[in-house]
Amino acid sequence: MIELDCRDLPCPRPIIELAKALPGVAVGDLLAVVARDPAARHDVPAWCRMRGQEYVGEERADDGAPRYVVRRLT
Amino acid sequence: MSSTPEVYLDAASSERLHPAARDTLVAALERGYADPRRLHRAGRDARLLLDNARAVVADALGVHPDEVGFTSSGTDAVHRGLLGLTAATGRDGIVHSAVEHSAVLHAAAWRPSPATTSIGVDATGRVDLVALAAAAAAPGVGAVALQAANQEVGTLQPVDEAALPDGVPLLVDAAAAVGHVPLPRRWSVLTASAHKWGGPAGIGVLVVRRGTRWTQPFPGDDGLEELGGFPNVPAALAAAAALQAVLAERDEVTARQFGQVATIRAAAAALPDTEVVGAAEARLPHLVTFSCLYVGGDEIVDELARRGFGVASGSACTASTLEPSHVLAAMGALTHGNVRVSLTRETTDEQVAAFCAALGEAVTAIRERAGL
């Protein structure tokens, strides 16, 4: 799974990185973004809804930072 | 930077003083300085002005003058209203929608109670009435708080449809609604804020219906006569004059604004990866919110300011904290790239058209900088 390290990026940079990385993921595969920015918790699911992708859920990276997982659908 | 005056599109934060309020304020500053509790002539003058202000506000809101009190702000009115209900019922639990103004959230957190519950909303920001009624029936609930209209997205709440148990009073925060839409009727306490309708800042309104179990929650005597100390008589009278004037113009102004907002909603919805947030029809006439993917809230506010438009944003990077708007979060809406436009009573069709053009340019410019 591709994981984007956006730990120290402010909003909306984690979402911009997510959008840029999506074309490099095969349809059906997972893509994760690690972000401490509190807006990402709301904006990753909202991005999935607006862009027609699947929001899989929130996990923790090894250092405890929130990791949001997305599945490419289109 | 252009020397053209900024087009102010943030009336929901604070509306410019209405001309009727300005004239009244100047006159009342001369006459209304004394202590309205005193029996001398100056005191009786101040009392007359204060009583007049209460009568005008009462008439405008369809209540009795003795049900109206003036506070130092809308926030203060919410705090006194809600905590006065829980103090009187002896039950600290407050049930409220997840999209209430922070004044309600802060009051609910003031005395923690297991019965305090935040009720979710749908994607338009409308509260779940079934969940609200169920939570209100729980033991320990002293009050329910539901806004008349949302301050960030403009959605009207179905206040009069709420089926609340007997003995659980409802506080309606009408700060975003007064002067713009007809108000709900089924409530025990109603709060508002004068600078949102074109009155002066520093005046809130607290209405407590006769028969409501409410007590002054902060130090001082019971009653609405004197909330928080010496009253600002001139400002109260100016607030009343503004409200009267705004209501007299309301049908004409709001019909115009409703159409202007529909224009902005359509222009925003036509932009790529942009979502208009909030109810399309059951909404405030003058307010619209939308969020643009890949755009920072501070960036879009700055870009629009450079093009001559002053707007607000609920995005985290424009707030004093790093937390995004709790309203947008509760709706499941995109929290970044957020813009709230709220029209003044003087906004023209030409300004709206120019704003729509500037918006498209601003969003395109920001996305190009981000490499998208």
Coordinates of C-alpha atoms in Angstrom, one line a residue:
Chain A
M1 CA 0.0 0.0 0.0
I2 CA 1.3 3.4 -0.9
E3 CA 1.5 5.6 2.2
L4 CA 1.9 9.4 2.0
D5 CA 3.7 11.1 4.9
C6 CA 1.8 14.4 5.4
R7 CA 2.4 14.5 9.1
D8 CA 3.6 18.0 9.2
L9 CA 1.6 19.5 6.3
P10 CA -1.2 22.0 7.1
C11 CA -4.7 21.8 5.6
P12 CA -5.4 21.4 2.7
R13 CA -2.0 19.9 1.7
P14 CA -2.7 16.3 2.8
I15 CA -5.7 16.3 0.5
I16 CA -3.7 17.8 -2.4
E17 CA -1.1 15.1 -2.0
L18 CA -3.8 12.5 -1.9
A19 CA -5.3 13.7 -5.2
K20 CA -1.8 13.8 -6.8
A21 CA -1.0 10.3 -5.7
L22 CA -4.3 8.7 -6.8
P23 CA -3.3 8.2 -10.5
G24 CA -0.3 6.0 -9.3
V25 CA -2.6 3.6 -7.6
A26 CA -4.4 0.7 -9.4
V27 CA -8.2 0.7 -9.3
G28 CA -9.2 -1.4 -6.3
D29 CA -5.9 -0.8 -4.4
L30 CA -5.5 1.1 -1.2
L31 CA -3.8 4.5 -0.6
A32 CA -3.0 5.9 2.9
V33 CA -2.3 9.3 4.0
V34 CA -0.7 10.0 7.4
A35 CA -1.7 13.5 8.7
R36 CA -1.8 15.2 12.1
D37 CA -3.8 18.1 10.8
P38 CA -7.2 17.8 12.5
A39 CA -9.1 18.9 9.3
A40 CA -7.9 15.7 7.6
R41 CA -10.2 13.6 9.7
H42 CA -13.2 15.3 8.1
D43 CA -11.7 16.1 4.7
V44 CA -10.4 12.7 3.6
P45 CA -13.9 11.2 3.8
A46 CA -15.4 14.3 2.2
W47 CA -12.8 14.1 -0.6
C48 CA -13.7 10.4 -1.2
R49 CA -17.4 11.3 -1.4
M50 CA -16.8 14.2 -3.8
R51 CA -14.3 12.3 -6.0
G52 CA -16.2 9.0 -6.0
Q53 CA -13.6 7.0 -4.1
E54 CA -14.1 4.7 -1.1
Y55 CA -13.1 5.9 2.4
V56 CA -11.9 2.7 4.2
G57 CA -11.2 4.2 7.7
E58 CA -8.8 5.7 10.2
E59 CA -5.9 3.8 11.6
R60 CA -2.7 4.7 13.6
A61 CA 0.7 4.9 12.1
D62 CA 3.6 3.4 14.2
D63 CA 4.3 6.8 15.9
G64 CA 0.6 7.2 16.7
A65 CA -0.2 9.7 14.0
P66 CA -3.6 9.3 12.4
R67 CA -3.5 7.3 9.1
Y68 CA -6.5 7.6 6.7
V69 CA -7.0 4.8 4.2
V70 CA -8.7 5.2 0.8
R71 CA -9.6 2.7 -1.9
R72 CA -9.4 3.8 -5.5
L73 CA -12.7 3.0 -7.2
T74 CA -12.4 4.9 -10.5
Chain B
M1 CA -4.0 46.8 -4.1
S2 CA -7.0 48.6 -5.6
S3 CA -8.4 51.7 -4.0
T4 CA -11.9 50.6 -4.6
P5 CA -13.9 50.2 -1.4
E6 CA -14.3 46.6 -0.2
V7 CA -17.6 45.0 -1.0
Y8 CA -18.5 43.7 2.5
L9 CA -20.1 40.2 2.3
D10 CA -20.0 39.2 5.9
A11 CA -23.2 40.5 7.3
A12 CA -23.7 37.3 9.3
S13 CA -20.7 38.2 11.4
S14 CA -21.9 41.7 11.9
E15 CA -24.3 43.9 9.9
R16 CA -23.5 47.6 9.4
L17 CA -25.5 49.9 11.7
H18 CA -28.9 50.7 10.2
P19 CA -29.4 54.5 9.5
A20 CA -32.5 54.4 11.8
A21 CA -30.3 53.0 14.6
R22 CA -27.7 55.7 14.1
D23 CA -30.2 58.6 14.4
T24 CA -31.8 57.0 17.5
L25 CA -28.4 56.3 19.1
V26 CA -27.2 59.8 18.8
A27 CA -30.5 61.2 20.3
A28 CA -30.6 58.6 23.1
L29 CA -27.0 59.2 24.1
E30 CA -28.1 62.7 25.1
R31 CA -31.2 61.6 27.0
G32 CA -30.6 58.1 28.2
Y33 CA -27.5 58.4 30.4
A34 CA -29.0 58.2 33.9
D35 CA -29.9 55.2 36.1
P36 CA -33.3 54.1 35.0
R37 CA -34.1 52.9 38.6
R38 CA -33.8 56.5 40.0
L39 CA -36.9 58.6 40.5
H40 CA -35.3 61.9 39.4
R41 CA -36.2 63.4 36.0
A42 CA -33.0 62.1 34.3
G43 CA -33.7 58.6 35.7
R44 CA -37.3 58.7 34.5
D45 CA -36.1 59.8 31.1
A46 CA -33.7 56.8 30.9
R47 CA -36.5 54.5 32.2
L48 CA -38.8 55.8 29.5
L49 CA -36.3 55.0 26.8
L50 CA -35.5 51.6 28.2
D51 CA -39.2 50.7 28.4
N52 CA -39.7 52.0 24.9
A53 CA -36.9 49.7 23.7
R54 CA -38.4 46.7 25.4
A55 CA -41.8 47.5 24.0
V56 CA -40.5 47.9 20.4
V57 CA -38.5 44.7 20.6
A58 CA -41.4 42.8 22.2
D59 CA -43.7 44.0 19.4
A60 CA -41.2 43.0 16.8
L61 CA -40.8 39.5 18.3
G62 CA -44.5 39.0 19.1
V63 CA -44.0 38.8 22.9
H64 CA -44.9 40.9 26.0
P65 CA -42.5 43.6 27.0
D66 CA -42.0 42.1 30.5
E67 CA -40.7 38.9 28.7
V68 CA -37.8 40.9 27.2
G69 CA -34.4 41.6 28.7
F70 CA -31.2 43.1 27.3
T71 CA -27.9 41.5 27.8
S72 CA -24.3 42.5 26.8
S73 CA -24.2 40.2 23.7
G74 CA -26.0 37.3 22.0
T75 CA -23.5 35.0 23.6
D76 CA -24.3 36.4 27.1
A77 CA -28.0 36.0 26.3
V78 CA -27.5 32.3 25.4
H79 CA -25.4 31.7 28.5
R80 CA -28.0 33.3 30.9
G81 CA -30.9 31.8 29.0
L82 CA -29.6 28.2 29.1
L83 CA -28.0 28.2 32.5
G84 CA -31.0 30.0 33.9
L85 CA -33.2 27.1 32.7
T86 CA -31.0 24.4 34.1
A87 CA -30.6 26.3 37.4
A88 CA -34.4 26.6 37.7
T89 CA -35.1 23.0 36.8
G90 CA -32.2 21.7 38.9
R91 CA -31.2 19.4 36.1
D92 CA -27.9 20.3 34.4
G93 CA -28.3 18.2 31.2
I94 CA -28.6 20.2 28.0
V95 CA -29.6 18.5 24.7
H96 CA -28.6 20.5 21.7
S97 CA -27.9 20.1 17.9
A98 CA -24.4 19.5 16.9
V99 CA -24.4 22.7 14.8
E100 CA -25.4 25.2 17.5
H101 CA -23.3 28.4 18.0
S102 CA -20.3 27.9 20.2
A103 CA -22.1 29.9 22.9
V104 CA -24.5 27.0 23.3
L105 CA -21.7 24.4 23.3
H106 CA -19.8 26.4 25.9
A107 CA -22.8 26.7 28.2
A108 CA -23.5 22.9 27.8
A109 CA -19.9 22.2 28.8
W110 CA -20.0 24.5 31.8
R111 CA -21.7 22.1 34.2
P112 CA -20.9 18.6 32.9
S113 CA -23.8 16.2 33.0
P114 CA -24.3 12.6 31.7
A115 CA -27.6 13.8 30.2
T116 CA -25.9 16.4 28.0
T117 CA -26.2 15.2 24.4
S118 CA -25.2 16.6 21.0
I119 CA -27.7 15.6 18.3
G120 CA -26.5 14.9 14.8
V121 CA -27.6 16.6 11.6
D122 CA -28.1 15.5 8.0
A123 CA -25.9 16.6 5.1
T124 CA -27.9 19.9 4.9
G125 CA -27.4 20.6 8.6
R126 CA -30.9 19.9 9.6
V127 CA -31.2 18.3 13.1
D128 CA -32.4 14.7 13.6
L129 CA -35.8 15.4 15.3
V130 CA -36.3 11.8 16.4
A131 CA -33.0 11.7 18.2
L132 CA -33.6 15.1 19.7
A133 CA -36.9 14.1 21.2
A134 CA -35.5 10.8 22.5
A135 CA -32.5 12.5 24.2
A136 CA -34.7 15.2 25.6
A137 CA -36.8 12.5 27.4
A138 CA -33.8 11.2 29.3
P139 CA -33.6 11.8 33.1
G140 CA -31.5 14.8 34.0
V141 CA -32.2 17.0 31.0
G142 CA -32.9 20.5 32.1
A143 CA -33.1 22.2 28.8
V144 CA -33.0 21.7 25.0
A145 CA -31.3 24.2 22.7
L146 CA -32.1 24.4 19.0
Q147 CA -31.2 27.3 16.7
A148 CA -33.8 28.9 14.4
A149 CA -31.2 29.0 11.6
N150 CA -27.6 28.0 11.3
Q151 CA -25.1 30.8 11.4
E152 CA -22.6 29.2 9.1
V153 CA -24.6 27.4 6.4
G154 CA -28.0 29.1 6.7
T155 CA -30.2 26.0 7.1
L156 CA -33.4 26.6 8.9
Q157 CA -34.1 24.2 11.8
P158 CA -37.6 22.6 12.1
V159 CA -38.0 24.0 15.6
D160 CA -41.8 24.0 15.7
E161 CA -41.9 20.4 14.7
A162 CA -39.8 19.3 17.7
A163 CA -41.9 17.0 20.0
L164 CA -40.4 17.7 23.4
P165 CA -41.6 16.1 26.7
D166 CA -43.6 18.3 29.1
G167 CA -41.4 20.1 31.6
V168 CA -38.3 20.2 29.3
P169 CA -38.0 23.8 28.2
L170 CA -36.7 24.8 24.7
L171 CA -34.2 27.7 24.1
V172 CA -34.1 28.9 20.6
D173 CA -31.0 30.8 19.5
A174 CA -32.4 33.1 16.9
A175 CA -29.3 35.3 16.4
A176 CA -28.8 34.3 12.8
A177 CA -32.6 34.5 12.0
V178 CA -34.0 37.7 13.5
G179 CA -34.8 40.2 10.9
H180 CA -34.3 37.7 8.0
V181 CA -37.0 35.1 8.4
P182 CA -40.2 34.5 10.4
L183 CA -39.3 33.0 13.8
P184 CA -40.4 29.7 15.3
R185 CA -43.3 30.0 17.8
R186 CA -42.8 27.0 20.1
W187 CA -40.1 27.9 22.6
S188 CA -39.7 29.0 26.3
V189 CA -36.6 31.1 25.8
L190 CA -35.4 33.0 22.8
T191 CA -32.1 34.8 22.3
A192 CA -30.8 37.2 19.7
S193 CA -28.0 39.7 19.0
A194 CA -28.6 43.2 17.8
H195 CA -25.4 43.7 15.7
K196 CA -26.6 40.8 13.5
W197 CA -29.6 42.8 12.4
G198 CA -28.1 46.2 12.0
G199 CA -28.3 47.4 15.6
P200 CA -25.2 48.3 17.7
A201 CA -22.8 45.7 19.1
G202 CA -23.0 45.1 22.8
I203 CA -26.7 44.4 22.9
G204 CA -28.2 40.9 23.2
V205 CA -31.8 40.0 23.7
L206 CA -33.1 37.4 26.1
V207 CA -36.8 36.6 25.9
V208 CA -38.3 34.4 28.7
R209 CA -41.9 33.6 28.2
R210 CA -44.3 34.1 31.1
G211 CA -44.7 30.9 33.1
T212 CA -41.2 29.5 32.2
R213 CA -39.2 28.2 35.1
W214 CA -36.1 30.4 34.7
T215 CA -33.9 32.0 37.2
Q216 CA -30.9 34.4 36.9
P217 CA -27.9 31.9 36.9
F218 CA -25.2 34.5 37.7
P219 CA -24.9 36.7 40.8
G220 CA -27.7 39.3 41.1
D221 CA -31.4 39.6 41.5
D222 CA -33.9 37.5 39.6
G223 CA -35.6 38.9 36.6
L224 CA -35.0 40.4 33.2
E225 CA -34.9 44.0 34.4
E226 CA -31.2 44.1 35.1
L227 CA -29.1 41.4 33.5
G228 CA -25.4 41.8 34.2
G229 CA -25.5 45.3 35.7
F230 CA -26.1 48.9 34.5
P231 CA -28.1 48.8 31.2
N232 CA -26.9 50.4 28.0
V233 CA -30.1 52.3 27.4
P234 CA -29.0 54.3 24.3
A235 CA -27.8 51.1 22.5
A236 CA -30.9 49.1 23.5
L237 CA -33.1 51.8 22.0
A238 CA -31.0 52.0 18.9
A239 CA -31.2 48.2 18.6
A240 CA -35.0 48.4 18.8
A241 CA -35.1 51.1 16.2
A242 CA -33.0 49.1 13.8
L243 CA -35.1 46.0 14.3
Q244 CA -38.3 47.9 13.6
A245 CA -36.7 49.4 10.4
V246 CA -35.3 46.0 9.3
L247 CA -38.7 44.3 9.7
A248 CA -40.5 47.0 7.8
E249 CA -38.1 46.4 4.9
R250 CA -37.8 42.7 5.3
D251 CA -40.1 41.4 2.5
E252 CA -38.5 43.5 -0.1
V253 CA -34.9 43.0 1.1
T254 CA -35.1 39.2 1.6
A255 CA -36.8 38.5 -1.7
R256 CA -33.9 40.3 -3.4
Q257 CA -31.3 38.5 -1.3
F258 CA -32.8 35.1 -1.8
G259 CA -32.4 35.5 -5.6
Q260 CA -28.9 36.9 -5.3
V261 CA -27.9 34.0 -3.1
A262 CA -29.4 31.6 -5.6
T263 CA -27.1 33.2 -8.3
I264 CA -24.0 32.7 -6.1
R265 CA -25.0 29.1 -5.3
A266 CA -25.3 28.3 -9.0
A267 CA -22.0 30.0 -9.8
A268 CA -20.2 28.1 -7.0
A269 CA -21.8 24.8 -7.9
A270 CA -20.6 25.3 -11.5
L271 CA -16.9 25.4 -10.4
P272 CA -15.0 22.1 -10.6
D273 CA -14.8 20.2 -7.3
T274 CA -16.8 22.7 -5.4
E275 CA -19.7 21.8 -3.1
V276 CA -22.4 24.2 -1.9
V277 CA -23.2 23.4 1.7
G278 CA -26.6 23.7 3.4
A279 CA -30.3 23.6 2.5
A280 CA -31.1 25.0 -1.0
E281 CA -34.6 26.3 -0.1
A282 CA -35.3 26.1 3.6
R283 CA -32.5 28.6 4.4
L284 CA -31.7 32.1 5.3
P285 CA -32.2 34.4 2.4
H286 CA -28.9 36.2 2.6
L287 CA -26.3 33.5 3.4
V288 CA -24.5 30.8 1.4
T289 CA -21.6 28.6 2.2
F290 CA -19.5 26.4 -0.1
S291 CA -16.2 24.5 0.0
C292 CA -13.6 24.2 -2.8
L293 CA -11.3 21.1 -2.9
Y294 CA -7.5 21.8 -2.7
V295 CA -8.0 25.4 -1.7
G296 CA -6.9 26.8 1.7
G297 CA -9.5 28.9 3.6
D298 CA -7.0 31.6 4.2
E299 CA -5.9 31.6 0.5
I300 CA -9.4 32.0 -0.8
V301 CA -10.2 34.7 1.7
D302 CA -7.0 36.6 0.7
E303 CA -7.6 36.1 -3.0
L304 CA -11.1 37.5 -2.7
A305 CA -9.9 40.3 -0.6
R306 CA -7.4 41.3 -3.2
R307 CA -10.2 41.4 -5.7
G308 CA -12.3 43.6 -3.4
F309 CA -14.6 41.2 -1.5
G310 CA -14.7 40.6 2.2
V311 CA -15.9 37.1 3.1
A312 CA -15.7 34.7 6.1
S313 CA -14.4 31.1 6.2
G314 CA -15.0 28.2 8.5
S315 CA -11.8 26.5 7.6
A316 CA -9.3 25.7 10.3
C317 CA -6.5 27.8 8.9
T318 CA -8.6 31.0 9.2
A319 CA -9.7 30.2 12.8
S320 CA -7.9 31.0 16.0
T321 CA -7.6 27.3 16.7
L322 CA -6.4 24.5 14.3
E323 CA -9.8 22.9 14.6
P324 CA -12.1 23.3 11.6
S325 CA -15.7 24.4 11.9
H326 CA -17.7 22.1 14.1
V327 CA -20.7 22.8 11.8
L328 CA -19.1 21.7 8.6
A329 CA -17.6 18.6 10.4
A330 CA -21.0 17.6 11.8
M331 CA -22.5 17.8 8.3
G332 CA -19.8 15.7 6.8
A333 CA -18.9 18.6 4.5
L334 CA -15.4 19.5 3.3
T335 CA -13.9 21.8 5.9
H336 CA -11.1 23.3 3.9
G337 CA -11.5 25.8 1.1
N338 CA -14.6 27.1 2.8
V339 CA -16.2 30.4 2.0
R340 CA -19.2 31.9 3.7
V341 CA -20.9 34.8 1.9
S342 CA -23.6 36.8 3.7
L343 CA -25.2 39.7 1.9
T344 CA -26.0 43.0 3.5
R345 CA -29.3 44.8 2.9
E346 CA -27.5 47.0 0.4
T347 CA -25.7 44.3 -1.7
T348 CA -26.5 44.9 -5.4
D349 CA -27.0 42.5 -8.3
E350 CA -23.9 44.1 -9.9
Q351 CA -21.8 43.3 -6.9
V352 CA -23.1 39.7 -6.9
A353 CA -22.1 39.3 -10.5
A354 CA -18.7 40.7 -9.9
F355 CA -18.2 38.4 -6.9
C356 CA -19.1 35.3 -9.0
A357 CA -16.6 36.3 -11.6
A358 CA -13.9 36.9 -9.0
L359 CA -14.6 33.6 -7.3
G360 CA -13.9 31.6 -10.4
E361 CA -10.6 33.5 -11.0
A362 CA -9.5 33.1 -7.3
V363 CA -10.2 29.3 -7.2
T364 CA -8.4 28.8 -10.5
A365 CA -5.4 30.8 -9.4
I366 CA -5.0 28.9 -6.1
R367 CA -5.3 25.5 -7.7
E368 CA -2.7 26.4 -10.4
R369 CA -0.3 27.4 -7.6
A370 CA -0.9 24.0 -5.9
G371 CA 0.0 22.3 -9.2
L372 CA -3.4 20.9 -9.9

